[in-house]
Amino acid sequence: MTFSGQVALVTGAGNGIGRATAQAFAAEGLKVVVSDVDVAGGEGTVALIREAGGDATFIRCDVTRDAEVQALMAGVVEAYGRLDYAFNNAGIEIEKGRVAEGNEAEFDAIMNVNVKGVWLCMKYELPLIMAQGGGAIVNTASVAGLGAAPKMSIYAASKHAVIGLTKSAAIEYAKKKIRVNAVCPAVIDTDMYRRAHEADPTKANFVAAMHPVGRIGKVEEIAAAVMYLCSDNAAFTTGHSLAVDGGSTAI
């Protein structure tokens, strides 16, 4: 990995996968801009990075708002003068019903964060990365973006859209030396997951058993995949959707 002196932006970095990836970037010597709507979580991530000897700055941003995303990018330049890598991780998952049971508010919320948010971030990240002569972007999709997700059809549609955005941007900017890939996690051990299953260990065991490896994933395992996709080791990889799923999509 050859990241020293470079700058990475991570959205949705206040906890979970985003926090773990921000920490991984910092551990490799990058300066990291941590962004989230959760101020306490984002500042907590910065504190952890600084305690470990890294360099990080928090900038609050609602990725669904064009003006806030533009302000985020301006903040990146003001703090560190450049942008080399971006992990567009901010996303929500709030739907638990069949197609005919959904509602417009859920649809709008999921699509605004998961799709519009990724599109807006890439829209303003790409010129900054081009100014450095190239770099890499990774978007958080999901195994739900690689197939069906019963009772989460809107969420699945949003992640299919993220993969479409990823592939399209990868082709558009390939000759600009910007690689654009997606990471597609299965179920990962995050605070959100624990809140949903801590009251029902039986359900948690069932979810773990859905993965051929017999367990759910760790946030550090997704962070490692993002780091690989950003690294020179993946210099010939673009437009790819990397499943990190314990074998679940191989069934």
mmCIF file of C-alpha atoms in Angstrom:
data_model
loop_
_atom_site.group_PDB
_atom_site.id
_atom_site.type_symbol
_atom_site.label_atom_id
_atom_site.label_comp_id
_atom_site.label_asym_id
_atom_site.label_seq_id
_atom_site.Cartn_x
_atom_site.Cartn_y
_atom_site.Cartn_z
ATOM 1 C CA MET A 1 0.000 0.000 0.000
ATOM 2 C CA THR A 2 1.357 3.398 -0.987
ATOM 3 C CA PHE A 3 -0.929 5.905 0.688
ATOM 4 C CA SER A 4 1.450 8.086 2.693
ATOM 5 C CA GLY A 5 0.684 11.802 2.487
ATOM 6 C CA GLN A 6 -2.577 11.321 0.626
ATOM 7 C CA VAL A 7 -6.116 12.261 1.646
ATOM 8 C CA ALA A 8 -9.237 10.142 1.986
ATOM 9 C CA LEU A 9 -12.865 11.094 2.585
ATOM 10 C CA VAL A 10 -15.264 8.692 4.312
ATOM 11 C CA THR A 11 -18.980 9.426 4.558
ATOM 12 C CA GLY A 12 -21.152 7.671 7.108
ATOM 13 C CA ALA A 13 -18.019 7.446 9.233
ATOM 14 C CA GLY A 14 -19.618 7.996 12.629
ATOM 15 C CA ASN A 15 -19.817 4.279 13.389
ATOM 16 C CA GLY A 16 -19.672 0.782 11.946
ATOM 17 C CA ILE A 17 -18.119 0.174 8.551
ATOM 18 C CA GLY A 18 -17.405 3.856 7.957
ATOM 19 C CA ARG A 19 -15.578 4.265 11.257
ATOM 20 C CA ALA A 20 -13.524 1.097 10.741
ATOM 21 C CA THR A 21 -12.538 2.216 7.240
ATOM 22 C CA ALA A 22 -11.594 5.723 8.361
ATOM 23 C CA GLN A 23 -9.375 4.144 11.008
ATOM 24 C CA ALA A 24 -7.841 1.806 8.416
ATOM 25 C CA PHE A 25 -7.033 4.712 6.095
ATOM 26 C CA ALA A 26 -5.427 6.637 8.955
ATOM 27 C CA ALA A 27 -3.398 3.603 10.021
ATOM 28 C CA GLU A 28 -1.873 3.535 6.526
ATOM 29 C CA GLY A 29 -0.753 7.152 6.856
ATOM 30 C CA LEU A 30 -3.566 8.956 5.069
ATOM 31 C CA LYS A 31 -5.121 12.160 6.287
ATOM 32 C CA VAL A 32 -8.818 11.422 6.720
ATOM 33 C CA VAL A 33 -11.889 13.598 6.454
ATOM 34 C CA VAL A 34 -14.617 11.966 8.534
ATOM 35 C CA SER A 35 -18.168 12.912 7.586
ATOM 36 C CA ASP A 36 -21.577 12.023 8.984
ATOM 37 C CA VAL A 37 -24.865 13.603 10.049
ATOM 38 C CA ASP A 38 -24.139 12.178 13.506
ATOM 39 C CA VAL A 39 -21.844 14.800 15.005
ATOM 40 C CA ALA A 40 -21.063 12.848 18.180
ATOM 41 C CA GLY A 41 -20.265 9.708 16.208
ATOM 42 C CA GLY A 42 -18.116 11.542 13.680
ATOM 43 C CA GLU A 43 -16.168 13.392 16.334
ATOM 44 C CA GLY A 44 -15.757 10.097 18.177
ATOM 45 C CA THR A 45 -14.163 8.562 15.085
ATOM 46 C CA VAL A 46 -11.770 11.502 14.793
ATOM 47 C CA ALA A 47 -10.836 11.131 18.459
ATOM 48 C CA LEU A 48 -10.035 7.437 17.993
ATOM 49 C CA ILE A 49 -7.862 8.202 14.966
ATOM 50 C CA ARG A 50 -5.986 10.962 16.748
ATOM 51 C CA GLU A 51 -5.469 8.812 19.840
ATOM 52 C CA ALA A 52 -3.786 6.256 17.563
ATOM 53 C CA GLY A 53 -1.486 8.944 16.142
ATOM 54 C CA GLY A 54 -3.415 9.626 12.944
ATOM 55 C CA ASP A 55 -4.583 12.835 11.304
ATOM 56 C CA ALA A 56 -8.344 13.329 10.885
ATOM 57 C CA THR A 57 -10.910 16.120 10.634
ATOM 58 C CA PHE A 58 -14.689 15.933 11.053
ATOM 59 C CA ILE A 59 -17.093 17.741 8.726
ATOM 60 C CA ARG A 60 -20.827 17.280 9.190
ATOM 61 C CA CYS A 61 -22.743 16.648 5.969
ATOM 62 C CA ASP A 62 -26.183 15.492 4.903
ATOM 63 C CA VAL A 63 -25.314 13.756 1.630
ATOM 64 C CA THR A 64 -28.841 14.294 0.270
ATOM 65 C CA ARG A 65 -28.298 18.066 0.090
ATOM 66 C CA ASP A 66 -26.308 19.457 -2.817
ATOM 67 C CA ALA A 67 -25.139 22.556 -0.955
ATOM 68 C CA GLU A 68 -23.896 20.512 2.006
ATOM 69 C CA VAL A 69 -21.979 18.116 -0.244
ATOM 70 C CA GLN A 70 -20.354 21.064 -2.005
ATOM 71 C CA ALA A 71 -19.457 22.519 1.399
ATOM 72 C CA LEU A 72 -17.991 19.162 2.410
ATOM 73 C CA MET A 73 -15.698 19.143 -0.602
ATOM 74 C CA ALA A 74 -14.680 22.728 0.072
ATOM 75 C CA GLY A 75 -13.898 21.665 3.627
ATOM 76 C CA VAL A 76 -11.722 18.804 2.392
ATOM 77 C CA VAL A 77 -9.681 21.221 0.287
ATOM 78 C CA GLU A 78 -9.474 23.750 3.107
ATOM 79 C CA ALA A 79 -8.297 21.138 5.602
ATOM 80 C CA TYR A 80 -5.838 19.184 3.455
ATOM 81 C CA GLY A 81 -5.590 20.808 0.035
ATOM 82 C CA ARG A 82 -6.468 17.728 -2.004
ATOM 83 C CA LEU A 83 -8.556 14.559 -2.323
ATOM 84 C CA ASP A 84 -7.181 11.214 -3.499
ATOM 85 C CA TYR A 85 -9.675 8.611 -2.281
ATOM 86 C CA ALA A 86 -13.325 8.563 -1.312
ATOM 87 C CA PHE A 87 -15.440 5.924 0.383
ATOM 88 C CA ASN A 88 -19.097 6.833 -0.142
ATOM 89 C CA ASN A 89 -20.571 4.802 2.674
ATOM 90 C CA ALA A 90 -23.467 6.879 4.039
ATOM 91 C CA GLY A 91 -26.662 4.872 3.752
ATOM 92 C CA ILE A 92 -29.848 3.812 5.493
ATOM 93 C CA GLU A 93 -31.879 0.647 5.758
ATOM 94 C CA ILE A 94 -35.344 1.238 7.149
ATOM 95 C CA GLU A 95 -37.708 -0.943 5.103
ATOM 96 C CA LYS A 96 -39.215 -4.209 6.379
ATOM 97 C CA GLY A 97 -42.158 -5.175 4.216
ATOM 98 C CA ARG A 98 -43.287 -6.541 0.881
ATOM 99 C CA VAL A 99 -43.551 -4.307 -2.180
ATOM 100 C CA ALA A 100 -47.281 -3.669 -1.757
ATOM 101 C CA GLU A 101 -46.757 -2.749 1.905
ATOM 102 C CA GLY A 102 -44.209 0.026 1.304
ATOM 103 C CA ASN A 103 -44.908 3.714 1.401
ATOM 104 C CA GLU A 104 -43.702 6.763 -0.442
ATOM 105 C CA ALA A 105 -41.898 8.253 2.545
ATOM 106 C CA GLU A 106 -39.757 5.119 2.917
ATOM 107 C CA PHE A 107 -39.018 5.078 -0.801
ATOM 108 C CA ASP A 108 -37.960 8.721 -0.859
ATOM 109 C CA ALA A 109 -35.798 8.419 2.273
ATOM 110 C CA ILE A 110 -33.954 5.310 1.080
ATOM 111 C CA MET A 111 -33.407 6.560 -2.460
ATOM 112 C CA ASN A 112 -32.343 10.039 -1.306
ATOM 113 C CA VAL A 113 -29.582 8.766 0.973
ATOM 114 C CA ASN A 114 -28.489 5.581 -0.769
ATOM 115 C CA VAL A 115 -28.644 6.743 -4.387
ATOM 116 C CA LYS A 116 -28.791 10.529 -4.558
ATOM 117 C CA GLY A 117 -26.206 10.758 -1.778
ATOM 118 C CA VAL A 118 -23.712 8.572 -3.651
ATOM 119 C CA TRP A 119 -24.382 10.448 -6.914
ATOM 120 C CA LEU A 120 -23.911 13.874 -5.315
ATOM 121 C CA CYS A 121 -20.701 12.816 -3.584
ATOM 122 C CA MET A 122 -19.197 11.408 -6.769
ATOM 123 C CA LYS A 123 -20.307 14.474 -8.718
ATOM 124 C CA TYR A 124 -18.140 16.716 -6.539
ATOM 125 C CA GLU A 125 -15.383 14.232 -5.641
ATOM 126 C CA LEU A 126 -14.423 13.395 -9.211
ATOM 127 C CA PRO A 127 -13.112 16.866 -10.171
ATOM 128 C CA LEU A 128 -11.011 17.015 -6.996
ATOM 129 C CA ILE A 129 -9.502 13.592 -7.616
ATOM 130 C CA MET A 130 -8.863 14.432 -11.281
ATOM 131 C CA ALA A 131 -6.930 17.485 -10.132
ATOM 132 C CA GLN A 132 -4.461 15.128 -8.420
ATOM 133 C CA GLY A 133 -3.984 13.083 -11.576
ATOM 134 C CA GLY A 134 -6.098 10.143 -10.425
ATOM 135 C CA GLY A 135 -7.203 8.128 -7.443
ATOM 136 C CA ALA A 136 -10.024 5.830 -6.440
ATOM 137 C CA ILE A 137 -13.615 5.870 -5.249
ATOM 138 C CA VAL A 138 -15.412 3.033 -3.488
ATOM 139 C CA ASN A 139 -19.179 3.057 -2.989
ATOM 140 C CA THR A 140 -21.039 0.956 -0.451
ATOM 141 C CA ALA A 141 -23.553 -1.260 -2.205
ATOM 142 C CA SER A 142 -24.727 -4.567 -0.736
ATOM 143 C CA VAL A 143 -25.322 -8.200 -1.577
ATOM 144 C CA ALA A 144 -28.891 -6.916 -1.921
ATOM 145 C CA GLY A 145 -27.631 -5.060 -4.979
ATOM 146 C CA LEU A 146 -26.511 -8.323 -6.564
ATOM 147 C CA GLY A 147 -29.829 -10.118 -6.372
ATOM 148 C CA ALA A 148 -33.193 -10.123 -4.653
ATOM 149 C CA ALA A 149 -33.902 -8.961 -1.104
ATOM 150 C CA PRO A 150 -37.407 -10.027 -0.051
ATOM 151 C CA LYS A 151 -39.135 -7.499 2.222
ATOM 152 C CA MET A 152 -36.418 -4.970 1.373
ATOM 153 C CA SER A 153 -37.215 -4.310 -2.284
ATOM 154 C CA ILE A 154 -36.674 -0.543 -2.116
ATOM 155 C CA TYR A 155 -33.356 -1.022 -0.327
ATOM 156 C CA ALA A 156 -32.356 -3.638 -2.917
ATOM 157 C CA ALA A 157 -33.323 -1.282 -5.742
ATOM 158 C CA SER A 158 -31.211 1.478 -4.186
ATOM 159 C CA LYS A 159 -28.171 -0.785 -4.009
ATOM 160 C CA HIS A 160 -28.668 -2.007 -7.580
ATOM 161 C CA ALA A 161 -28.669 1.699 -8.490
ATOM 162 C CA VAL A 162 -25.408 2.248 -6.607
ATOM 163 C CA ILE A 163 -23.818 -0.518 -8.657
ATOM 164 C CA GLY A 164 -25.144 1.096 -11.843
ATOM 165 C CA LEU A 165 -23.686 4.457 -10.836
ATOM 166 C CA THR A 166 -20.402 2.766 -9.962
ATOM 167 C CA LYS A 167 -20.052 0.964 -13.277
ATOM 168 C CA SER A 168 -21.022 4.013 -15.313
ATOM 169 C CA ALA A 169 -18.596 6.318 -13.504
ATOM 170 C CA ALA A 170 -15.847 3.696 -13.826
ATOM 171 C CA ILE A 171 -16.146 3.708 -17.608
ATOM 172 C CA GLU A 172 -16.506 7.483 -17.884
ATOM 173 C CA TYR A 173 -13.372 8.193 -15.835
ATOM 174 C CA ALA A 174 -11.158 5.196 -16.638
ATOM 175 C CA LYS A 175 -8.888 7.244 -18.903
ATOM 176 C CA LYS A 176 -8.714 9.943 -16.217
ATOM 177 C CA LYS A 177 -6.941 7.390 -13.986
ATOM 178 C CA ILE A 178 -9.819 7.267 -11.509
ATOM 179 C CA ARG A 179 -10.978 3.802 -10.539
ATOM 180 C CA VAL A 180 -14.532 3.429 -9.231
ATOM 181 C CA ASN A 181 -15.628 0.226 -7.509
ATOM 182 C CA ALA A 182 -18.268 -0.941 -5.063
ATOM 183 C CA VAL A 183 -18.087 -3.128 -1.994
ATOM 184 C CA CYS A 184 -21.074 -5.399 -1.359
ATOM 185 C CA PRO A 185 -21.306 -6.578 2.254
ATOM 186 C CA ALA A 186 -23.624 -9.258 3.548
ATOM 187 C CA VAL A 187 -24.765 -8.983 7.195
ATOM 188 C CA ILE A 188 -22.078 -7.216 9.230
ATOM 189 C CA ASP A 189 -21.696 -6.931 13.008
ATOM 190 C CA THR A 190 -22.537 -3.263 13.530
ATOM 191 C CA ASP A 191 -24.391 -1.334 16.223
ATOM 192 C CA MET A 192 -27.478 -1.403 14.003
ATOM 193 C CA TYR A 193 -27.301 -5.184 13.713
ATOM 194 C CA ARG A 194 -26.846 -5.640 17.471
ATOM 195 C CA ARG A 195 -29.813 -3.428 18.300
ATOM 196 C CA ALA A 196 -31.972 -5.466 15.956
ATOM 197 C CA HIS A 197 -30.963 -8.877 17.308
ATOM 198 C CA GLU A 198 -29.743 -8.552 20.879
ATOM 199 C CA ALA A 199 -33.268 -9.228 22.215
ATOM 200 C CA ASP A 200 -33.641 -12.383 20.092
ATOM 201 C CA PRO A 201 -30.515 -14.600 20.109
ATOM 202 C CA THR A 202 -32.400 -17.277 18.135
ATOM 203 C CA LYS A 203 -32.874 -14.885 15.232
ATOM 204 C CA ALA A 204 -29.236 -13.839 15.454
ATOM 205 C CA ASN A 205 -28.173 -17.474 15.197
ATOM 206 C CA PHE A 206 -30.420 -17.924 12.165
ATOM 207 C CA VAL A 207 -28.900 -14.897 10.436
ATOM 208 C CA ALA A 208 -25.389 -16.181 11.098
ATOM 209 C CA ALA A 209 -26.299 -19.576 9.679
ATOM 210 C CA MET A 210 -27.457 -17.939 6.421
ATOM 211 C CA HIS A 211 -23.785 -17.373 5.594
ATOM 212 C CA PRO A 212 -21.910 -20.515 4.477
ATOM 213 C CA VAL A 213 -18.961 -19.619 6.702
ATOM 214 C CA GLY A 214 -21.319 -19.812 9.699
ATOM 215 C CA ARG A 215 -21.014 -16.275 10.981
ATOM 216 C CA ILE A 216 -21.730 -12.660 10.088
ATOM 217 C CA GLY A 217 -18.986 -10.326 8.927
ATOM 218 C CA LYS A 218 -16.804 -7.888 10.844
ATOM 219 C CA VAL A 219 -16.509 -4.192 10.049
ATOM 220 C CA GLU A 220 -12.750 -4.609 9.772
ATOM 221 C CA GLU A 221 -13.260 -7.117 6.956
ATOM 222 C CA ILE A 222 -15.197 -4.569 4.907
ATOM 223 C CA ALA A 223 -12.585 -1.925 5.672
ATOM 224 C CA ALA A 224 -9.887 -4.277 4.386
ATOM 225 C CA ALA A 225 -11.805 -4.739 1.128
ATOM 226 C CA VAL A 226 -12.118 -0.977 0.690
ATOM 227 C CA MET A 227 -8.420 -0.527 1.358
ATOM 228 C CA TYR A 228 -7.599 -3.142 -1.271
ATOM 229 C CA LEU A 229 -9.838 -1.483 -3.876
ATOM 230 C CA CYS A 230 -8.143 1.854 -3.229
ATOM 231 C CA SER A 231 -4.627 0.446 -3.243
ATOM 232 C CA ASP A 232 -2.196 0.014 -6.125
ATOM 233 C CA ASN A 233 -2.761 -3.732 -5.750
ATOM 234 C CA ALA A 234 -6.133 -3.114 -7.449
ATOM 235 C CA ALA A 235 -4.705 -0.891 -10.193
ATOM 236 C CA PHE A 236 -6.358 -3.018 -12.914
ATOM 237 C CA THR A 237 -9.729 -3.215 -11.138
ATOM 238 C CA THR A 238 -12.510 -0.763 -11.934
ATOM 239 C CA GLY A 239 -16.270 -1.020 -12.331
ATOM 240 C CA HIS A 240 -16.244 -4.058 -10.047
ATOM 241 C CA SER A 241 -18.726 -4.960 -7.309
ATOM 242 C CA LEU A 242 -16.803 -6.912 -4.669
ATOM 243 C CA ALA A 243 -18.963 -9.203 -2.540
ATOM 244 C CA VAL A 244 -17.680 -9.587 1.013
ATOM 245 C CA ASP A 245 -20.361 -11.980 2.115
ATOM 246 C CA GLY A 246 -19.124 -15.187 3.699
ATOM 247 C CA GLY A 247 -20.107 -17.079 0.576
ATOM 248 C CA SER A 248 -23.775 -16.109 0.656
ATOM 249 C CA THR A 249 -23.961 -15.068 -3.016
ATOM 250 C CA ALA A 250 -22.310 -18.309 -4.112
ATOM 251 C CA ILE A 251 -25.324 -20.397 -3.112
#
